[in-house]
XYZ file of N, CA and C in Angstrom:
516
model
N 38.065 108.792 49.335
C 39.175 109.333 48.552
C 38.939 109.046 47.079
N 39.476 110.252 45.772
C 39.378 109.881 44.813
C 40.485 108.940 44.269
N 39.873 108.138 42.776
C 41.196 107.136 42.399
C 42.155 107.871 41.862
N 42.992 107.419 41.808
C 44.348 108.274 41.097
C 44.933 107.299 40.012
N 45.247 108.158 38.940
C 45.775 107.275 37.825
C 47.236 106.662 38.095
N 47.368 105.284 37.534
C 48.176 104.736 37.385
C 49.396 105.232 36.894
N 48.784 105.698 35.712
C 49.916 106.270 35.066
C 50.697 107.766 35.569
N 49.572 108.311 35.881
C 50.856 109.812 36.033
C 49.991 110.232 37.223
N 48.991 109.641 38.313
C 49.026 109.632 39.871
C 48.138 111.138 39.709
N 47.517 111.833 38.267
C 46.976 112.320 38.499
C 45.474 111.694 39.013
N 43.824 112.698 39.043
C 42.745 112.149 39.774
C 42.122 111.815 38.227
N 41.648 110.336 38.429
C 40.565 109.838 37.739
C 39.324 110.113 37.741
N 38.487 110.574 36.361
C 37.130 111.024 36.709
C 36.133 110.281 35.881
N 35.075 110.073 36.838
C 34.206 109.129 36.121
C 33.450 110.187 34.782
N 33.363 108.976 33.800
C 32.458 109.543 32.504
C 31.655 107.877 32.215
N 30.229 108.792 31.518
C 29.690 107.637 31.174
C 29.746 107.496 29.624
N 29.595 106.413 29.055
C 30.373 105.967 27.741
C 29.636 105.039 27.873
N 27.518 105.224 26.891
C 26.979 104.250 27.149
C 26.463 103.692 28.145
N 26.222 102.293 28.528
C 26.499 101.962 29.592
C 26.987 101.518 30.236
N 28.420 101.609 30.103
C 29.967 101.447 30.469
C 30.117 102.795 31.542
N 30.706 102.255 32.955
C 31.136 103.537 33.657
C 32.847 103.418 33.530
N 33.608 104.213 33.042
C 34.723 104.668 32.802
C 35.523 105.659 33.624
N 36.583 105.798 34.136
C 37.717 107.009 34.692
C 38.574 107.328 33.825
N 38.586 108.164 33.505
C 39.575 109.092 32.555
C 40.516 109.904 33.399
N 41.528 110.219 33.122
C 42.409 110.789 33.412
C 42.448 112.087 32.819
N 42.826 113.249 33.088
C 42.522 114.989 32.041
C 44.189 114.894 31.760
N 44.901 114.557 32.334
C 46.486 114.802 32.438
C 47.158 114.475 30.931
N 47.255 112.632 31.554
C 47.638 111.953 30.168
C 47.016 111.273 29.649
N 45.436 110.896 29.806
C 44.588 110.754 28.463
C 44.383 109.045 28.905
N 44.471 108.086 29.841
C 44.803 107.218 29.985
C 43.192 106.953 30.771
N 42.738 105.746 30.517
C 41.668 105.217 30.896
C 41.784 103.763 31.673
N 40.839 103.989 32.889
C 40.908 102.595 33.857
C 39.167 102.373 33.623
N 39.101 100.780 32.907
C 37.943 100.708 33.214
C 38.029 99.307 34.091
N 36.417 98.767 34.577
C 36.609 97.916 35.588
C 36.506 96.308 34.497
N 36.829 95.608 35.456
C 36.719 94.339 34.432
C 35.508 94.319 33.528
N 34.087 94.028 34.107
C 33.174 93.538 33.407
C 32.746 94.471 32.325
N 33.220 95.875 32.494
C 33.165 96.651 31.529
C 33.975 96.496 30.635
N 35.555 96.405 30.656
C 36.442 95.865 29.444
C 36.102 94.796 28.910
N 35.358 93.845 29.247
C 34.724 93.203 28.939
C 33.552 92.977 27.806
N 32.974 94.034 28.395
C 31.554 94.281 27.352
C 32.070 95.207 25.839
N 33.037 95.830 26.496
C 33.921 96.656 25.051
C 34.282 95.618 24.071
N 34.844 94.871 24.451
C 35.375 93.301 23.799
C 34.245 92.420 23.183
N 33.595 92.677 23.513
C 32.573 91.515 23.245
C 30.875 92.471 22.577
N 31.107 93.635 22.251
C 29.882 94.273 22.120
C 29.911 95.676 21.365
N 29.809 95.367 20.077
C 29.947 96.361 18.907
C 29.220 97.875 19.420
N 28.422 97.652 20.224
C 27.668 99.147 20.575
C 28.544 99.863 21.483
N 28.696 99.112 22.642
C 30.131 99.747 23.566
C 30.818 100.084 22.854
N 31.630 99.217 21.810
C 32.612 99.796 21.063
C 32.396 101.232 20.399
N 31.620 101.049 19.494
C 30.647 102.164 19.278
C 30.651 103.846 19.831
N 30.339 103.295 21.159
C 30.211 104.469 22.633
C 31.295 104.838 22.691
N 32.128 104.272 22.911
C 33.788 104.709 23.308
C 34.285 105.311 22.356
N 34.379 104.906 20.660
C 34.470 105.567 19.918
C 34.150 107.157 19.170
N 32.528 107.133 19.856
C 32.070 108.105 19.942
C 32.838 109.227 20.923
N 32.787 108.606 21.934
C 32.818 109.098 22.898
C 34.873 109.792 23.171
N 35.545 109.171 22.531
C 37.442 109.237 22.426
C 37.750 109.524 21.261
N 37.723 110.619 20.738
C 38.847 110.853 19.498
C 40.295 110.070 19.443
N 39.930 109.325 18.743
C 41.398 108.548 17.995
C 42.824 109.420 18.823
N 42.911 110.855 18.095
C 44.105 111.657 18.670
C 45.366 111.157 17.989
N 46.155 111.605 18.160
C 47.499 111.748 17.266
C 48.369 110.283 18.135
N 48.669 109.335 16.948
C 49.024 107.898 17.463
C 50.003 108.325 18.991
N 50.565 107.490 19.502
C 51.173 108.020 20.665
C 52.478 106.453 20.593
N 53.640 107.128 20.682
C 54.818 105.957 20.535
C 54.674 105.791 22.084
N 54.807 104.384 21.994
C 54.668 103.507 23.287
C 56.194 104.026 24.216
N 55.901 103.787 25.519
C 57.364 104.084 26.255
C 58.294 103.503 26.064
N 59.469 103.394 26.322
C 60.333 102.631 26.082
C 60.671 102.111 27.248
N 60.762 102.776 28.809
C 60.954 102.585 30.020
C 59.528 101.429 30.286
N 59.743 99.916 30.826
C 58.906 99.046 31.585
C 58.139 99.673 32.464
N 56.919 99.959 32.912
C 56.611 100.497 34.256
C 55.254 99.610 34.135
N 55.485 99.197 35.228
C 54.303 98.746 36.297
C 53.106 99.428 37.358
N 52.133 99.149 36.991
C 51.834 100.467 37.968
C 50.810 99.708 38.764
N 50.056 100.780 39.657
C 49.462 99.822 40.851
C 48.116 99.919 40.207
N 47.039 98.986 41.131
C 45.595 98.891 40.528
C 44.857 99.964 40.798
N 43.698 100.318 40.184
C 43.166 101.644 41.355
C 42.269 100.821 42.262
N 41.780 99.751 42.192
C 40.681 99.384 43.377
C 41.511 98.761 44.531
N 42.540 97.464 44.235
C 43.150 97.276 45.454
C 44.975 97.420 45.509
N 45.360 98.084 44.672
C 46.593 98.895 45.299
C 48.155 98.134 44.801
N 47.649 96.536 44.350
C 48.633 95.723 44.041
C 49.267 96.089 42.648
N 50.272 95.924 42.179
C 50.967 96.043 40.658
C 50.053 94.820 39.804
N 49.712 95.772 38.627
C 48.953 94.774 37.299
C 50.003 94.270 36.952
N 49.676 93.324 36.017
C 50.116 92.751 34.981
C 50.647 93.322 33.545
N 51.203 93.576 33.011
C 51.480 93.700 31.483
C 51.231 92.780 30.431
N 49.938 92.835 29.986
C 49.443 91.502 28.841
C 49.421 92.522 27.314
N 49.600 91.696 26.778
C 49.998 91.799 24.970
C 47.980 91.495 24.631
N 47.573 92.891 24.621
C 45.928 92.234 24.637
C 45.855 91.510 23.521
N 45.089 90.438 24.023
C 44.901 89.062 23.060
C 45.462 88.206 22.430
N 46.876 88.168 22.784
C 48.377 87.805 22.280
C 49.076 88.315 21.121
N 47.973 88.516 20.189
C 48.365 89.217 19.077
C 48.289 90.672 18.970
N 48.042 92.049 19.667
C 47.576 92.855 18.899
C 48.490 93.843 19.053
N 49.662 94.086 20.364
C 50.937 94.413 20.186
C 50.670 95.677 20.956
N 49.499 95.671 21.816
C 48.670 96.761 22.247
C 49.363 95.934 23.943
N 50.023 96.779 24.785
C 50.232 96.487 26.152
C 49.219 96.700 27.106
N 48.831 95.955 27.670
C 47.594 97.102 28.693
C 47.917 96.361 29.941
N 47.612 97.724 31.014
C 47.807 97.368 32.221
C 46.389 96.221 33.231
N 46.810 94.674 33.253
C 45.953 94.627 33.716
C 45.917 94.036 35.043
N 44.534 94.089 36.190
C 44.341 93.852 37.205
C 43.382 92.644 37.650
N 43.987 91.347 37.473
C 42.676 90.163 36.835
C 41.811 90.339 38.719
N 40.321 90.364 37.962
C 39.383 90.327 38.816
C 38.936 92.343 39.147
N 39.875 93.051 38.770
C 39.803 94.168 38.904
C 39.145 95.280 37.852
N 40.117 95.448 36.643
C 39.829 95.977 35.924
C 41.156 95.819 34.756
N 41.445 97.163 33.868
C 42.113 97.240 33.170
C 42.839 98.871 32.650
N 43.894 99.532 32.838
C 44.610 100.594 32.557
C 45.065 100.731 31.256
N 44.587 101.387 30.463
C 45.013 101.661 28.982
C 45.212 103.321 29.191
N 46.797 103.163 29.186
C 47.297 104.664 28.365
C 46.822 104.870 27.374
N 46.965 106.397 27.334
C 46.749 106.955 25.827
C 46.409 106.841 24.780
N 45.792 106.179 23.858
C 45.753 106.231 22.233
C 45.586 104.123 22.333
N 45.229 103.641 23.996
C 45.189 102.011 23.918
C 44.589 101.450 23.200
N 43.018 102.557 24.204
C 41.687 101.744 24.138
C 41.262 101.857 22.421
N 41.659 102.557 22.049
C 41.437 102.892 20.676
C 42.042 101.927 19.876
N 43.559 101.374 19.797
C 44.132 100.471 19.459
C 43.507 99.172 19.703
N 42.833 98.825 20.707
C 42.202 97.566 21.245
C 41.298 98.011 20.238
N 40.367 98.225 20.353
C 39.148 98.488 19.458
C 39.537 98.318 18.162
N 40.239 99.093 17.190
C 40.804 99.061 15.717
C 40.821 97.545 15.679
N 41.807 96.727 16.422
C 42.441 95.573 16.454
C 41.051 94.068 16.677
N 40.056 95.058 17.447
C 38.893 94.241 17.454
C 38.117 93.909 15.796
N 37.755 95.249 15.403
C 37.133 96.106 14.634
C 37.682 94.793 13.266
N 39.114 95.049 13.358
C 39.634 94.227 12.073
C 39.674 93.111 12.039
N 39.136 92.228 13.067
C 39.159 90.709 12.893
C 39.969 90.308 13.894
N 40.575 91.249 14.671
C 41.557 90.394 15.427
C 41.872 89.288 16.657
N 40.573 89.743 17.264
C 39.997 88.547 17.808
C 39.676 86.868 17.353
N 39.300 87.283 15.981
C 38.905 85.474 15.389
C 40.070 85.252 15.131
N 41.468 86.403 14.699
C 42.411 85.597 14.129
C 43.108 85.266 15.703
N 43.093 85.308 16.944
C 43.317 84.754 18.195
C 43.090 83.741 17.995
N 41.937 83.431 18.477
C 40.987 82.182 18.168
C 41.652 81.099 17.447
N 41.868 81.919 15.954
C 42.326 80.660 15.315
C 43.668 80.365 15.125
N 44.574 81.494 16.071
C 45.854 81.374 15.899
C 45.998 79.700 17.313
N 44.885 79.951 18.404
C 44.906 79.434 19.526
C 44.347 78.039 18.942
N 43.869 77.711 18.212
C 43.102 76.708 17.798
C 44.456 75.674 17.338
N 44.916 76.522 15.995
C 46.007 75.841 15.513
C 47.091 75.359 16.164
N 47.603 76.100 17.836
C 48.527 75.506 18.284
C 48.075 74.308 19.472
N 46.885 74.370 19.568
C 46.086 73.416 20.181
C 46.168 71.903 19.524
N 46.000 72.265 18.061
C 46.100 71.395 17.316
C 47.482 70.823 16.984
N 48.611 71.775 16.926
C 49.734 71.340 17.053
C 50.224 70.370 18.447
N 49.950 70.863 19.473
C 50.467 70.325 20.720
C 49.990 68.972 20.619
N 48.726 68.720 20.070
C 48.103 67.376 20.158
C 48.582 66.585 18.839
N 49.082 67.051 17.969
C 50.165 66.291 16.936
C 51.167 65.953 17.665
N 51.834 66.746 18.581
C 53.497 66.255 18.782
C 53.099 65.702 20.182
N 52.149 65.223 20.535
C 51.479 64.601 21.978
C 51.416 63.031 21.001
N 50.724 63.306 20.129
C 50.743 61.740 19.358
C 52.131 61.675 19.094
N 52.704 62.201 18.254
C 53.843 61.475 18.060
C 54.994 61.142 19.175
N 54.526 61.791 20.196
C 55.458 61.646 21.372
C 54.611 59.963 21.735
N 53.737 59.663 21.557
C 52.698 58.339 22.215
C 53.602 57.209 21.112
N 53.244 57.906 19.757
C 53.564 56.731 18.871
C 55.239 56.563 19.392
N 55.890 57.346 19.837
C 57.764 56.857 20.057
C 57.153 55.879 20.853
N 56.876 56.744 21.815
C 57.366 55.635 23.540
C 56.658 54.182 23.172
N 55.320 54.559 22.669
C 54.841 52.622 22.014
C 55.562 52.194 21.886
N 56.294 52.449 20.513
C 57.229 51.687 19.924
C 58.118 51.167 20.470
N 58.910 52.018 21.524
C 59.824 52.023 22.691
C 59.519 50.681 23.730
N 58.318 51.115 23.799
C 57.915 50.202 25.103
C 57.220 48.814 24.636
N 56.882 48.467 23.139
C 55.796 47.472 22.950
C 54.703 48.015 23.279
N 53.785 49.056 23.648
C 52.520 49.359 23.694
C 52.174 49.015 25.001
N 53.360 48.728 25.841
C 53.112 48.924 27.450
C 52.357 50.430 27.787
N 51.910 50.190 29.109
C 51.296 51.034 29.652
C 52.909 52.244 30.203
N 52.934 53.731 30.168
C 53.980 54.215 30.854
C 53.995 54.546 32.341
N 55.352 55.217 32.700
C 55.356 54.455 34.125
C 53.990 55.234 35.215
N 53.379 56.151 34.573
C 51.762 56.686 35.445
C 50.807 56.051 35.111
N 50.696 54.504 34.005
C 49.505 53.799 33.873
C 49.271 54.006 32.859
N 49.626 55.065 31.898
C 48.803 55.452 31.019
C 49.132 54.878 29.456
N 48.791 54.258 28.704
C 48.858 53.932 27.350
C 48.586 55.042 26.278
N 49.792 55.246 25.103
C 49.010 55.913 24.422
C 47.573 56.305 23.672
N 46.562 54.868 23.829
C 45.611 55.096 23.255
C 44.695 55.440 24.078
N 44.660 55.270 25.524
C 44.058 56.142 26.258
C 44.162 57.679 26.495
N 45.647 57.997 26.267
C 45.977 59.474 26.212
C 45.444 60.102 25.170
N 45.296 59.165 24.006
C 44.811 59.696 22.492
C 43.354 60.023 23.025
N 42.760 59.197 23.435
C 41.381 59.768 23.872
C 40.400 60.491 25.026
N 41.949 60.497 25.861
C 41.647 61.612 26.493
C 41.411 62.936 26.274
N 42.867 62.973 25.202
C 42.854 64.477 24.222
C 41.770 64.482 23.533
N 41.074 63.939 22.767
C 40.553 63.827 21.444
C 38.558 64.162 22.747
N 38.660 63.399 24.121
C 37.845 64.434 24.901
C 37.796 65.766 25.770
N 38.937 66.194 25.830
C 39.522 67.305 26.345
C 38.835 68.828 24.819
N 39.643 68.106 23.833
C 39.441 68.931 22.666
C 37.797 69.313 22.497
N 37.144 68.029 22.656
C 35.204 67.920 21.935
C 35.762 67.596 20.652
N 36.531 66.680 20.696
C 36.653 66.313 18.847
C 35.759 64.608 19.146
């Protein structure tokens, strides 16, 4: 049987894009690719490249307003709805271990959003709250010390062992 799109249940057709294998949709313009391929888009300026080549931009497209969930095309279960990369405001349907469903005018948005840095500013948005959590992890150590005399708390643990647990957790 052929796959059927997520989005509007019309038939998905394979195109090659590089060496990325891709399903397109003719209906509403919406693309399922498989994981390791969304993957290589993400991580590989030539894919990017291909797809670009390969998808006219097209006239922006206002996001739905109605929530919908839709099913995977390989095993049938409802994706996920992730904010690709936390920052880029781009929804995409995804299927972890499966693949990934980008309506209309997505994959293009993912890409732009790559294109401009938006990935390192992830990175370093993820870095900084990493770094935050492990500030208010110390100062949560330095209370209870104080609290306790520098007793151990009630799982064994002392703050200066927790300090260096983090401080090996991190690679600092």
């Amino acid at each position: 049987s052929s796959a059927r799109c997520p989005g509007c249940r019309g038939p998905l057709t394979a195109v090659d894009v590089g060496a990325l294998g891709m399903l397109e949709c003719a209906a509403c313009d919406g693309a399922w690719l498989d994981a390791a391929d969304f993957e290589r888009i993400c991580t590989n300026g030539e894919s990017r490249a291909a797809v670009l080549h390969r998808r006219a931009a097209g006239a922006p497209v206002a996001p739905e307003r109605r929530v919908r969930y839709r099913p995977c095309v390989r095993c049938g279960r409802m994706m996920n709805r992730v904010n690709f990369a936390r920052l880029s405001g781009t929804i995409v349907d995804v299927c972890r271990g499966h693949g990934t469903f980008l309506d209309a005018g997505e994959l293009h948005a993912v890409i732009t959003f790559i294109h401009g840095g938006g990935l390192d500013r992830m990175r370093q948005r993820e870095l900084a709250d990493i770094k935050e959590q492990q500030r208010r992890l110390a100062a949560d150590q330095r209370a209870a010390a104080g609290a306790s005399g520098g007793r151990a708390d009630s799982r064994g643990w002392d703050s200066a062992s927790l300090s260096e647990l983090m401080k090996a957790v991190l690679g600092e």
